[in-house]
Amino acid sequence: MKNLLHILEGRLQALPVRMAVQLPAGPWLGARNAAVTLRFRDRMALLALASGEIGSVGAAIVEGRVTQEGSMRELMAAAAGLLTGNPAQEPDHLGWRRVLARARSMAVHTLQNDARHVRFHYDLSDDFYTLWLDPRRVYSCAYFCDPGMTLAHAQEAKLDLICRKLRLQPGERFLDIGAGWGALLLWAAEHYGVDATGITLSRNQHAHVQQLIAERGLRGRVRIELRDYRELQVQEPFDKVASVGMFEHVGRAKMNAYFATVRNLLRPGGLLLNHGITAGGVDNAQLGAGMGDFIERYIFPGGELLHASAVLHDMAQAGLEMVDTENLRPHYARTLWAWSDALEAAQEPARQVLLAQAGPERADKALRAYRLYLAGSALGFEHGWMALHQILAVRPDGDMGSGTMTGAQSVYPFTRDYMYTTKDRTPCFTSSSPDPRPT
């Protein structure tokens, strides 16, 4: 134990922020006047701290075995300094974990389990999410194309960027897989004139979007279904498909089937925009240092991340051709810090909302878990342990004469300028811009 404390003392002194640790028996280690303080009630959590298992320390905080004082930003700076390696790089001798992870992925991702996992997260409480998301409740990476943007404005810029990348046209049939609280679905219908269908597994989200559709007079042109993508039956395929923040729930073992299903839902020559979190490491089954286990236990049960190269592999195997890929990783770090700061500023209202929903024990645990999750995820995107890729793909129609160029075989023009200029030719969407529908 003395050797462990000596190691820990040295590591605390080397941190970029002043940190203090109170041992289970009462003594203190670390800096005086610390910016971050952790008080430990058991030795196992202390061992996790000394070994760099920051996800395990996070779990101990959620469970009340460790108490934390100090800002989330300073705590995350300390956490990064306590790591003993890159959590996105799996050691060679642990490659067997990938085999086990694939077997588990195959077993876990059934229709029933996936629905339960989604509802565990998204049906926690709409009022809770409202406290720290933007007014449209966009729960995915924003697009800060102008450094001075607010979060709400950057989320609108992201919605519009997706619509422009898909070249949405009035009257087209548009599918939003994993529609969330309906922001993209409604944006595409109201600004681009499409006939829009969304699907979700969250009962709360489904009810919310139905209400918005009615309030905005969009019945008949916009609809939301409480349905798994594998159960969606349509008479004719869609012209354009978007999947935003959804394929992280699909599972590594089911990714081929997922893209094959999406391909069948898309008409020949149509466009798919897949927006989602990807792994920073090529081979790791989940983030190391206990962080993947923390996310699985408290936030996203059943969630799995793939490296962008693996996503492109599975997409190509399903008969979809990637035509454009963009990494928005730092944008997601900024988005998550905005969410984290908002939740930090609304801790007591958040606790009251969760108390009404789940009772005191679960409410306190959920609040501690989300505080750590948002700030820890921001840290992960800043360091490149995770990324955020928008992948645009086509289902080739086999007609060498279709499209704007010989061999295009789709509506994609094989130029990129249309993605980044709005109707008034400005490089970034602004709320004061003219109607952004394409000419």
XYZ file of C-alpha atoms in Angstrom:
439
model
C 0.000 0.000 0.000
C 2.860 2.390 0.779
C 4.339 1.801 -2.669
C 0.951 2.483 -4.266
C 0.612 5.756 -2.370
C 4.120 6.776 -3.385
C 3.288 6.176 -7.048
C 0.014 8.040 -6.739
C 1.662 10.996 -5.013
C 4.137 11.297 -7.872
C 1.406 11.151 -10.475
C -0.649 13.805 -8.703
C 2.313 16.159 -8.637
C 2.788 15.763 -12.396
C -0.799 16.672 -13.300
C -1.581 19.852 -15.260
C -4.116 20.900 -12.579
C -3.822 20.930 -8.793
C -5.498 17.809 -7.455
C -5.958 16.436 -3.951
C -6.999 12.941 -2.881
C -8.373 11.974 0.524
C -7.634 8.348 1.368
C -10.291 6.038 2.864
C -8.649 6.267 6.306
C -8.516 10.061 6.224
C -4.984 11.203 5.172
C -4.471 13.467 2.153
C -2.274 13.288 -0.926
C -1.613 15.931 -3.559
C -1.800 19.675 -3.758
C -2.929 22.216 -1.203
C -5.673 24.577 -2.379
C -6.530 22.005 -5.051
C -8.782 22.779 -8.010
C -10.011 19.163 -7.998
C -10.609 17.024 -4.938
C -11.541 13.337 -4.768
C -12.544 11.742 -1.477
C -12.260 7.932 -1.503
C -14.299 5.576 0.654
C -12.755 2.300 -0.544
C -9.335 1.071 -1.642
C -10.434 -0.530 -4.909
C -11.360 2.855 -6.357
C -8.029 4.232 -5.126
C -6.220 1.412 -6.915
C -8.131 2.240 -10.097
C -6.980 5.860 -9.845
C -3.351 4.857 -9.388
C -3.491 2.483 -12.377
C -5.112 5.023 -14.709
C -8.494 3.250 -14.889
C -10.394 6.520 -15.002
C -13.624 4.896 -16.158
C -13.621 2.761 -13.014
C -13.079 5.869 -10.900
C -16.021 7.436 -12.721
C -18.167 4.423 -11.839
C -17.128 4.793 -8.186
C -18.216 8.458 -8.306
C -21.602 7.483 -9.749
C -22.079 4.820 -7.059
C -21.122 7.230 -4.268
C -17.902 5.451 -3.257
C -15.929 8.535 -4.324
C -17.053 12.142 -3.998
C -15.774 14.814 -6.346
C -15.301 18.552 -5.965
C -14.202 20.984 -8.665
C -15.283 21.856 -12.183
C -15.814 19.210 -14.832
C -13.269 20.858 -17.123
C -10.547 20.684 -14.456
C -11.531 17.137 -13.495
C -11.184 16.042 -17.137
C -7.783 17.715 -17.440
C -6.693 15.725 -14.396
C -8.215 12.525 -15.819
C -6.254 12.900 -19.060
C -3.053 13.301 -17.059
C -3.743 10.164 -15.032
C -4.019 7.894 -18.074
C -1.160 5.455 -18.558
C -1.721 4.958 -22.285
C -3.942 5.767 -25.246
C -7.413 4.363 -24.482
C -8.136 4.087 -28.217
C -5.235 1.703 -28.812
C -5.755 -1.879 -27.712
C -2.564 -3.723 -26.671
C -1.633 -6.557 -29.043
C -1.925 -9.181 -26.324
C -5.568 -8.239 -25.748
C -6.708 -8.966 -29.289
C -8.852 -11.806 -27.972
C -11.222 -9.158 -26.704
C -12.228 -8.400 -30.290
C -13.338 -11.990 -30.785
C -15.413 -11.919 -27.603
C -16.815 -8.489 -28.480
C -18.057 -9.690 -31.859
C -19.704 -12.748 -30.324
C -21.351 -10.562 -27.710
C -22.460 -8.080 -30.391
C -24.190 -10.836 -32.322
C -26.067 -11.992 -29.223
C -26.952 -8.573 -27.797
C -28.415 -6.773 -30.816
C -31.855 -8.319 -31.135
C -34.996 -6.312 -31.865
C -36.083 -6.537 -28.227
C -32.699 -5.681 -26.728
C -32.066 -2.749 -29.043
C -35.456 -1.251 -28.199
C -34.777 -1.669 -24.486
C -31.306 -0.117 -24.787
C -32.597 2.924 -26.673
C -35.398 3.496 -24.177
C -32.960 3.149 -21.255
C -31.182 6.248 -22.535
C -33.622 8.389 -24.486
C -36.698 7.844 -22.329
C -34.935 8.914 -19.133
C -36.802 12.249 -19.131
C -37.573 14.733 -21.894
C -37.501 17.559 -19.342
C -33.982 16.518 -18.294
C -32.641 16.728 -21.844
C -34.414 20.047 -22.382
C -32.273 21.611 -19.636
C -29.019 21.229 -21.576
C -29.834 20.657 -25.247
C -30.682 23.445 -27.698
C -34.357 24.433 -28.198
C -34.764 21.907 -31.042
C -33.320 19.125 -28.832
C -30.711 18.148 -31.419
C -28.804 15.365 -29.650
C -25.871 15.027 -32.061
C -22.770 16.911 -33.166
C -23.338 20.561 -34.113
C -21.523 22.307 -36.972
C -19.665 25.452 -35.880
C -18.904 26.762 -39.347
C -18.634 30.236 -37.822
C -16.520 30.413 -34.620
C -18.959 32.852 -33.031
C -21.998 30.605 -33.318
C -24.173 29.691 -30.385
C -24.997 26.028 -29.918
C -28.549 26.543 -31.204
C -27.280 28.272 -34.334
C -24.612 25.613 -34.906
C -27.236 22.881 -34.665
C -29.293 24.618 -37.348
C -26.143 24.844 -39.459
C -25.670 21.078 -39.042
C -29.250 20.332 -40.034
C -28.884 22.480 -43.120
C -25.507 20.962 -44.022
C -27.060 17.490 -44.003
C -29.907 18.658 -46.210
C -27.496 20.289 -48.655
C -25.241 17.239 -48.787
C -28.296 15.147 -49.634
C -29.368 17.670 -52.306
C -32.922 17.529 -50.981
C -35.526 18.720 -53.491
C -39.221 19.590 -53.021
C -41.454 16.540 -53.247
C -38.709 13.976 -52.680
C -39.373 11.114 -50.299
C -36.970 11.446 -47.361
C -36.307 8.938 -44.566
C -34.709 9.864 -41.228
C -33.547 6.720 -39.396
C -33.369 7.421 -35.672
C -35.212 10.734 -35.897
C -34.724 11.767 -32.257
C -36.916 14.685 -31.252
C -37.605 15.482 -34.894
C -35.271 18.396 -35.638
C -33.896 17.107 -38.951
C -37.253 15.658 -40.011
C -39.022 18.993 -39.560
C -36.138 21.070 -40.929
C -36.091 19.034 -44.143
C -39.861 19.326 -44.555
C -40.163 23.021 -43.727
C -37.031 24.311 -45.497
C -36.676 21.849 -48.373
C -40.247 20.780 -49.076
C -39.703 17.020 -48.847
C -42.195 14.334 -47.905
C -40.557 13.130 -44.689
C -40.744 9.891 -42.712
C -38.932 9.350 -39.426
C -38.506 6.276 -37.267
C -37.489 5.973 -33.622
C -37.527 3.378 -30.859
C -38.066 5.974 -28.116
C -41.655 6.324 -26.945
C -40.953 9.790 -25.544
C -39.447 11.025 -28.786
C -42.248 9.502 -30.845
C -44.909 11.288 -28.808
C -43.007 14.588 -28.935
C -42.560 14.536 -32.725
C -46.199 13.604 -33.294
C -47.203 16.666 -31.298
C -44.839 18.928 -33.297
C -46.174 17.593 -36.592
C -49.724 18.427 -35.520
C -48.813 21.854 -34.162
C -47.031 22.842 -37.365
C -49.752 21.604 -39.687
C -47.532 19.022 -41.344
C -49.793 15.979 -41.164
C -49.902 14.198 -44.505
C -46.399 15.383 -45.431
C -44.445 14.386 -42.298
C -44.862 11.261 -40.197
C -43.004 9.540 -37.356
C -43.191 5.797 -36.672
C -42.270 3.900 -33.511
C -40.369 1.226 -35.377
C -37.008 -0.524 -35.743
C -35.264 0.035 -39.066
C -35.357 -3.736 -39.650
C -39.148 -3.711 -39.496
C -39.793 -0.791 -41.839
C -41.815 -1.877 -44.889
C -42.344 0.557 -47.765
C -44.115 0.282 -51.115
C -41.343 2.158 -52.903
C -37.830 3.113 -51.839
C -36.911 6.600 -50.644
C -35.092 9.199 -52.730
C -32.821 10.242 -49.846
C -31.987 8.697 -46.466
C -30.300 10.162 -43.392
C -29.118 8.308 -40.308
C -27.887 10.657 -37.580
C -26.482 9.408 -34.287
C -28.141 6.050 -34.748
C -25.726 3.513 -36.195
C -23.690 3.527 -32.963
C -26.538 1.385 -31.587
C -26.460 -1.152 -34.429
C -23.535 -3.296 -33.279
C -20.383 -4.409 -35.063
C -21.788 -7.837 -35.896
C -24.944 -6.368 -37.457
C -23.357 -3.549 -39.477
C -23.380 -5.441 -42.793
C -27.070 -6.188 -42.382
C -27.762 -2.594 -41.366
C -26.256 -1.106 -44.520
C -27.893 -3.782 -46.666
C -31.257 -2.813 -45.183
C -30.568 0.892 -45.777
C -29.575 0.145 -49.371
C -32.896 -1.591 -49.968
C -34.748 1.410 -48.521
C -32.943 3.749 -50.950
C -33.862 4.024 -54.616
C -31.163 3.359 -57.246
C -29.249 6.587 -57.763
C -30.334 7.980 -54.363
C -28.173 9.391 -51.570
C -27.496 8.262 -47.994
C -25.955 10.497 -45.315
C -24.678 8.473 -42.357
C -23.673 10.755 -39.464
C -22.261 9.017 -36.409
C -19.528 8.504 -33.847
C -16.597 6.371 -34.952
C -13.712 4.835 -33.026
C -10.374 6.601 -32.889
C -8.498 3.294 -32.879
C -8.551 0.872 -35.772
C -8.944 -2.360 -33.808
C -10.205 -1.557 -30.307
C -13.583 -3.051 -29.458
C -14.271 -0.182 -27.004
C -12.399 2.593 -25.220
C -9.877 1.361 -22.684
C -9.052 2.604 -19.171
C -12.524 1.517 -18.090
C -14.233 4.227 -20.127
C -16.032 1.853 -22.480
C -17.352 -0.129 -19.529
C -18.625 3.101 -17.925
C -20.558 4.082 -21.068
C -21.994 0.579 -21.416
C -23.158 0.463 -17.811
C -24.569 3.925 -17.260
C -25.266 5.612 -20.589
C -25.508 3.525 -23.762
C -25.958 -0.191 -23.085
C -25.262 -2.078 -26.292
C -23.489 0.847 -27.961
C -20.494 -0.021 -30.157
C -18.077 2.085 -32.179
C -16.261 1.161 -35.394
C -13.328 2.879 -37.034
C -14.301 4.795 -40.170
C -12.368 2.288 -42.294
C -14.543 -0.549 -40.976
C -17.699 1.476 -41.640
C -16.618 2.065 -45.239
C -15.844 -1.634 -45.628
C -19.310 -2.696 -44.470
C -20.965 0.040 -46.514
C -19.186 -1.079 -49.680
C -20.041 -4.725 -49.053
C -23.701 -3.718 -48.942
C -23.471 -2.148 -52.400
C -23.237 1.500 -51.328
C -20.545 3.705 -52.856
C -18.920 6.303 -50.593
C -18.689 9.621 -52.440
C -17.743 11.984 -49.604
C -16.485 11.639 -46.030
C -15.985 14.455 -43.516
C -14.651 14.268 -39.964
C -16.305 16.762 -37.592
C -14.462 15.547 -34.473
C -13.545 18.959 -32.927
C -17.080 20.176 -33.594
C -18.381 17.391 -31.372
C -15.932 18.274 -28.611
C -17.270 21.833 -28.630
C -20.872 20.553 -28.751
C -20.313 18.301 -25.752
C -18.652 21.032 -23.732
C -21.663 23.245 -24.445
C -23.960 20.483 -23.180
C -21.722 19.863 -20.168
C -21.572 23.538 -19.217
C -25.355 23.805 -19.529
C -25.928 20.780 -17.297
C -23.407 22.063 -14.746
C -25.335 25.326 -14.600
C -28.639 23.474 -14.093
C -27.683 20.745 -11.627
C -30.436 21.414 -9.102
C -33.255 21.700 -11.688
C -31.895 18.549 -13.317
C -31.933 16.715 -10.009
C -35.517 17.776 -9.344
C -36.616 16.560 -12.775
C -34.910 13.208 -12.256
C -36.288 12.904 -8.734
C -39.812 13.192 -10.093
C -39.026 10.588 -12.740
C -36.959 8.010 -10.908
C -36.686 8.631 -7.159
C -33.682 9.881 -5.155
C -31.198 7.026 -5.559
C -31.499 6.645 -9.308
C -31.799 10.419 -9.803
C -28.516 11.165 -8.060
C -26.725 8.361 -9.871
C -28.093 9.429 -13.250
C -27.072 13.045 -12.703
C -23.540 12.080 -11.659
C -23.286 9.697 -14.620
C -24.378 12.278 -17.175
C -22.071 14.957 -15.772
C -19.132 12.591 -16.199
C -20.344 11.268 -19.548
C -20.721 14.661 -21.225
C -17.418 16.065 -19.987
C -15.565 12.793 -20.528
C -16.885 12.503 -24.072
C -15.781 16.069 -24.804
C -12.318 15.084 -23.599
C -12.381 11.972 -25.800
C -13.202 13.914 -28.956
C -10.578 16.551 -28.193
C -7.904 13.876 -27.859
C -9.032 11.870 -30.882
C -10.059 8.757 -28.951
C -13.345 9.063 -30.852
C -14.343 10.829 -34.058
C -17.506 11.965 -35.797
C -17.864 11.137 -39.481
C -20.467 12.259 -41.971
C -20.302 9.683 -44.763
C -22.228 10.405 -47.941
C -22.936 7.393 -50.130
C -24.939 6.521 -53.219
C -26.742 3.430 -54.385
C -25.465 3.293 -57.992
C -28.248 2.852 -60.537
C -26.075 1.153 -63.180
C -26.987 3.699 -65.854
C -23.835 5.238 -67.327
C -25.862 8.154 -68.672
C -27.615 9.213 -65.473
C -26.401 12.110 -63.396
C -24.365 15.159 -64.341
C -21.329 13.208 -65.597
C -20.903 10.004 -67.539
C -20.644 7.182 -65.036
C -22.065 9.154 -62.107
C -24.880 6.582 -61.826
C -26.613 8.768 -59.235
C -27.770 12.281 -58.414
C -24.397 13.053 -56.816
C -22.629 15.686 -58.990
C -19.082 14.605 -58.013
C -18.249 18.142 -56.965
C -18.400 19.487 -53.431
C -19.073 23.203 -53.722
C -22.850 22.767 -53.402
C -22.417 21.377 -49.868
C -20.791 24.441 -48.409
C -22.606 27.365 -49.990
C -26.168 28.387 -49.246
C -28.591 29.882 -51.736
C -27.111 33.358 -51.264
C -23.632 31.840 -51.867
C -22.394 32.379 -48.330
C -20.115 29.582 -47.078
C -22.062 28.943 -43.885
C -25.745 28.816 -43.018
C -26.954 31.816 -41.041
C -30.373 32.290 -39.511
C -30.759 35.560 -41.440
C -30.052 33.869 -44.775
C -32.783 33.668 -47.427
C -34.786 30.472 -47.743
C -32.054 27.816 -48.052
C -34.017 25.552 -50.389
C -31.974 24.671 -53.499
C -32.614 26.578 -56.696
